mmCIF file of C-alpha atoms in Angstrom:
data_model
loop_
_atom_site.group_PDB
_atom_site.id
_atom_site.type_symbol
_atom_site.label_atom_id
_atom_site.label_comp_id
_atom_site.label_asym_id
_atom_site.label_seq_id
_atom_site.Cartn_x
_atom_site.Cartn_y
_atom_site.Cartn_z
ATOM 1 C CA MET M 1 -176.371 144.900 125.570
ATOM 2 C CA LYS M 2 -173.559 147.466 125.730
ATOM 3 C CA LYS M 3 -171.206 144.850 127.265
ATOM 4 C CA PHE M 4 -171.935 142.387 124.465
ATOM 5 C CA PHE M 5 -171.227 145.061 121.851
ATOM 6 C CA ILE M 6 -167.840 145.872 123.428
ATOM 7 C CA LEU M 7 -167.022 142.163 123.671
ATOM 8 C CA TYR M 8 -168.007 141.698 120.021
ATOM 9 C CA ILE M 9 -165.740 144.592 118.938
ATOM 10 C CA ILE M 10 -162.828 143.217 120.971
ATOM 11 C CA LEU M 11 -163.201 139.814 119.338
ATOM 12 C CA ILE M 12 -163.496 141.228 115.797
ATOM 13 C CA ILE M 13 -160.502 143.634 115.887
ATOM 14 C CA PRO M 14 -157.717 141.007 116.150
ATOM 15 C CA HIS M 15 -159.089 139.209 113.082
ATOM 16 C CA CYS M 16 -158.795 142.184 110.742
ATOM 17 C CA GLY M 17 -156.172 140.580 108.472
ATOM 18 C CA PHE M 18 -153.020 141.916 110.129
ATOM 19 C CA SER M 19 -150.015 139.633 109.878
ATOM 20 C CA PRO M 20 -146.459 140.363 111.069
ATOM 21 C CA VAL M 21 -143.790 141.070 108.445
ATOM 22 C CA TYR M 22 -141.197 138.810 110.069
ATOM 23 C CA LYS M 23 -143.408 135.780 110.535
ATOM 24 C CA SER M 24 -140.927 132.897 110.374
ATOM 25 C CA ASN M 25 -142.985 130.593 108.160
ATOM 26 C CA GLU M 26 -143.332 133.236 105.435
ATOM 27 C CA ILE M 27 -139.598 133.545 104.698
ATOM 28 C CA ASN M 28 -139.286 132.027 101.236
ATOM 29 C CA TYR M 29 -135.515 132.099 100.782
ATOM 30 C CA GLN M 30 -132.289 130.745 102.158
ATOM 31 C CA ILE M 31 -129.263 132.953 102.834
ATOM 32 C CA ASN M 32 -125.719 131.623 102.486
ATOM 33 C CA ILE M 33 -122.900 133.810 103.778
ATOM 34 C CA ASN M 34 -119.923 133.287 101.473
ATOM 35 C CA GLU M 35 -117.580 135.866 102.942
ATOM 36 C CA ILE M 36 -117.687 138.150 105.966
ATOM 37 C CA GLY M 37 -115.241 140.847 106.981
ATOM 38 C CA GLY M 38 -114.973 143.910 109.171
ATOM 39 C CA ASP M 39 -115.954 144.487 112.788
ATOM 40 C CA LYS M 40 -116.180 141.205 114.744
ATOM 41 C CA VAL M 41 -118.996 142.250 117.107
ATOM 42 C CA ILE M 42 -121.228 143.499 114.296
ATOM 43 C CA ASN M 43 -120.427 140.498 112.094
ATOM 44 C CA SER M 44 -121.209 137.905 114.756
ATOM 45 C CA LYS M 45 -124.606 139.509 115.414
ATOM 46 C CA ILE M 46 -125.369 139.753 111.674
ATOM 47 C CA LYS M 47 -124.427 136.091 111.200
ATOM 48 C CA SER M 48 -126.624 134.885 114.069
ATOM 49 C CA GLU M 49 -129.594 137.014 112.920
ATOM 50 C CA ILE M 50 -129.281 135.745 109.338
ATOM 51 C CA GLU M 51 -129.130 132.133 110.536
ATOM 52 C CA ARG M 52 -132.263 132.779 112.593
ATOM 53 C CA ILE M 53 -134.339 134.174 109.710
ATOM 54 C CA SER M 54 -133.028 131.972 106.905
ATOM 55 C CA ASN M 55 -135.268 129.094 105.832
ATOM 56 C CA LYS M 56 -133.090 126.036 105.142
ATOM 57 C CA ASN M 57 -135.877 124.091 103.400
ATOM 58 C CA ILE M 58 -136.359 126.481 100.471
ATOM 59 C CA GLN M 59 -134.798 126.217 97.011
ATOM 60 C CA LYS M 60 -134.484 130.000 96.476
ATOM 61 C CA ILE M 61 -130.954 130.803 97.632
ATOM 62 C CA PHE M 62 -129.204 134.163 98.047
ATOM 63 C CA ASN M 63 -125.415 134.151 98.391
ATOM 64 C CA ILE M 64 -124.157 137.122 100.372
ATOM 65 C CA GLU M 65 -120.791 138.709 100.982
ATOM 66 C CA ILE M 66 -120.708 141.047 103.974
ATOM 67 C CA ASP M 67 -118.268 143.816 104.789
ATOM 68 C CA THR M 68 -118.794 146.023 107.840
ATOM 69 C CA LYS M 69 -116.985 149.132 108.936
ATOM 70 C CA TYR M 70 -117.156 150.766 112.355
ATOM 71 C CA GLU M 71 -115.912 154.257 113.193
ATOM 72 C CA LYS M 72 -115.741 156.134 116.485
ATOM 73 C CA ILE M 73 -115.286 159.845 115.836
ATOM 74 C CA ILE M 74 -114.798 162.591 118.406
ATOM 75 C CA ALA M 75 -117.887 164.788 118.214
ATOM 76 C CA ALA M 76 -117.323 167.287 121.043
ATOM 77 C CA LYS M 77 -114.774 168.389 123.630
ATOM 78 C CA ASN M 78 -115.168 170.512 126.742
ATOM 79 C CA SER M 79 -113.203 173.670 127.554
ATOM 80 C CA LYS M 80 -110.391 171.592 129.100
ATOM 81 C CA GLY M 81 -109.971 169.612 125.876
ATOM 82 C CA SER M 82 -111.452 166.396 127.259
ATOM 83 C CA ILE M 83 -113.706 164.388 124.993
ATOM 84 C CA THR M 84 -117.385 164.617 125.962
ATOM 85 C CA ASP M 85 -119.208 163.095 122.979
ATOM 86 C CA TYR M 86 -118.505 160.532 120.299
ATOM 87 C CA LEU M 87 -120.216 159.835 116.994
ATOM 88 C CA LEU M 88 -120.495 156.102 116.264
ATOM 89 C CA ILE M 89 -120.914 155.186 112.609
ATOM 90 C CA ALA M 90 -121.439 151.664 111.289
ATOM 91 C CA THR M 91 -121.593 150.857 107.589
ATOM 92 C CA GLY M 92 -122.658 147.488 106.231
ATOM 93 C CA THR M 93 -122.057 146.528 102.605
ATOM 94 C CA PHE M 94 -123.969 143.497 101.349
ATOM 95 C CA ILE M 95 -123.227 141.962 97.953
ATOM 96 C CA ILE M 96 -126.226 139.793 97.123
ATOM 97 C CA SER M 97 -126.080 137.311 94.293
ATOM 98 C CA ASN M 98 -128.452 134.663 93.050
ATOM 99 C CA ASN M 99 -128.799 132.881 89.724
ATOM 100 C CA GLU M 100 -130.161 135.969 87.997
ATOM 101 C CA LYS M 101 -127.994 138.911 89.072
ATOM 102 C CA THR M 102 -125.679 140.538 91.604
ATOM 103 C CA GLU M 103 -126.629 143.587 93.625
ATOM 104 C CA THR M 104 -124.747 145.696 96.180
ATOM 105 C CA ILE M 105 -126.618 147.301 99.054
ATOM 106 C CA VAL M 106 -125.078 149.655 101.606
ATOM 107 C CA PHE M 107 -126.674 150.519 104.956
ATOM 108 C CA GLN M 108 -125.364 153.082 107.420
ATOM 109 C CA GLU M 109 -126.311 153.786 111.025
ATOM 110 C CA LYS M 110 -125.131 156.672 113.232
ATOM 111 C CA GLN M 111 -125.506 157.470 116.900
ATOM 112 C CA ASN M 112 -124.109 160.102 119.258
ATOM 113 C CA VAL M 113 -122.968 158.887 122.681
ATOM 114 C CA LYS M 114 -121.626 160.624 125.756
ATOM 115 C CA ASN M 115 -118.151 159.732 126.960
ATOM 116 C CA ASN M 116 -118.116 157.700 130.149
ATOM 117 C CA SER M 117 -115.181 157.778 132.550
ATOM 118 C CA ASP M 118 -115.573 154.035 133.220
ATOM 119 C CA PHE M 119 -113.780 152.329 130.316
ATOM 120 C CA VAL M 120 -115.445 148.918 130.773
ATOM 121 C CA GLU M 121 -118.935 150.401 130.945
ATOM 122 C CA GLN M 122 -118.211 152.553 127.871
ATOM 123 C CA ARG M 123 -116.986 149.525 125.899
ATOM 124 C CA ASN M 124 -120.033 147.438 126.892
ATOM 125 C CA TYR M 125 -122.350 150.269 125.875
ATOM 126 C CA GLU M 126 -120.606 150.579 122.497
ATOM 127 C CA ASN M 127 -120.893 146.806 121.951
ATOM 128 C CA THR M 128 -124.622 147.033 122.675
ATOM 129 C CA ILE M 129 -124.930 149.829 120.115
ATOM 130 C CA LYS M 130 -122.953 147.749 117.585
ATOM 131 C CA LYS M 131 -125.351 144.844 118.083
ATOM 132 C CA ASN M 132 -128.306 147.189 117.568
ATOM 133 C CA PHE M 133 -126.704 148.449 114.356
ATOM 134 C CA ALA M 134 -126.276 144.843 113.163
ATOM 135 C CA SER M 135 -129.910 143.990 113.940
ATOM 136 C CA SER M 136 -131.010 147.049 112.008
ATOM 137 C CA PHE M 137 -128.871 145.999 109.020
ATOM 138 C CA VAL M 138 -130.417 142.517 108.994
ATOM 139 C CA LYS M 139 -133.960 143.887 109.230
ATOM 140 C CA LYS M 140 -133.303 146.199 106.282
ATOM 141 C CA LEU M 141 -131.674 143.349 104.340
ATOM 142 C CA ASN M 142 -134.639 141.073 105.070
ATOM 143 C CA LEU M 143 -137.092 143.693 103.802
ATOM 144 C CA ASN M 144 -135.010 144.066 100.669
ATOM 145 C CA LEU M 145 -134.898 140.295 100.062
ATOM 146 C CA LEU M 146 -138.628 139.886 100.735
ATOM 147 C CA SER M 147 -139.339 142.296 97.871
ATOM 148 C CA LYS M 148 -137.425 140.091 95.389
#
C-alpha cells in the first residue's frame, strides 16, 4: 500500500499546472531587427537568440534597434604593477517600437575575471562571457515583451 501511495504522488506532482516560461509555442510575437550596432560577438549571439525565439507566423510585430557596448576595465594590480583582475561590463540598449509606441530598455551585466597569462585562452573566456551576457539580455528582453 505504501508503494502505491508513493507511486500515486510521483504521478500527480508533474501534473500540477507548471509550464515553462520560454515554451516555444507560447511566443505570441515576431521580432524584426531593424538596426544593430556595437560589439560583434554580443550582437551575433543576440541576433541568433532572437531568431530562435521569434514566431514568424504571428501578426504582432516588434521592431527593434539594438546597440551594445562592451568595456574591459582594470580592476586590480599586484605589487609589481601587473594586472591581476578585470571588470567586464556589457550594456545593451534596445529601442522597441510597434504600432502603438516606442520604448527604450537598457540592460547591463558585469563580471570580474582574473587575468590569464595565455592570451588566446583569455580571449576565448571573454568571448564566452560576452555570449552569456547576450543570452541574458535576450532573456530579459523576452520577459519584457511577454508582458506587453
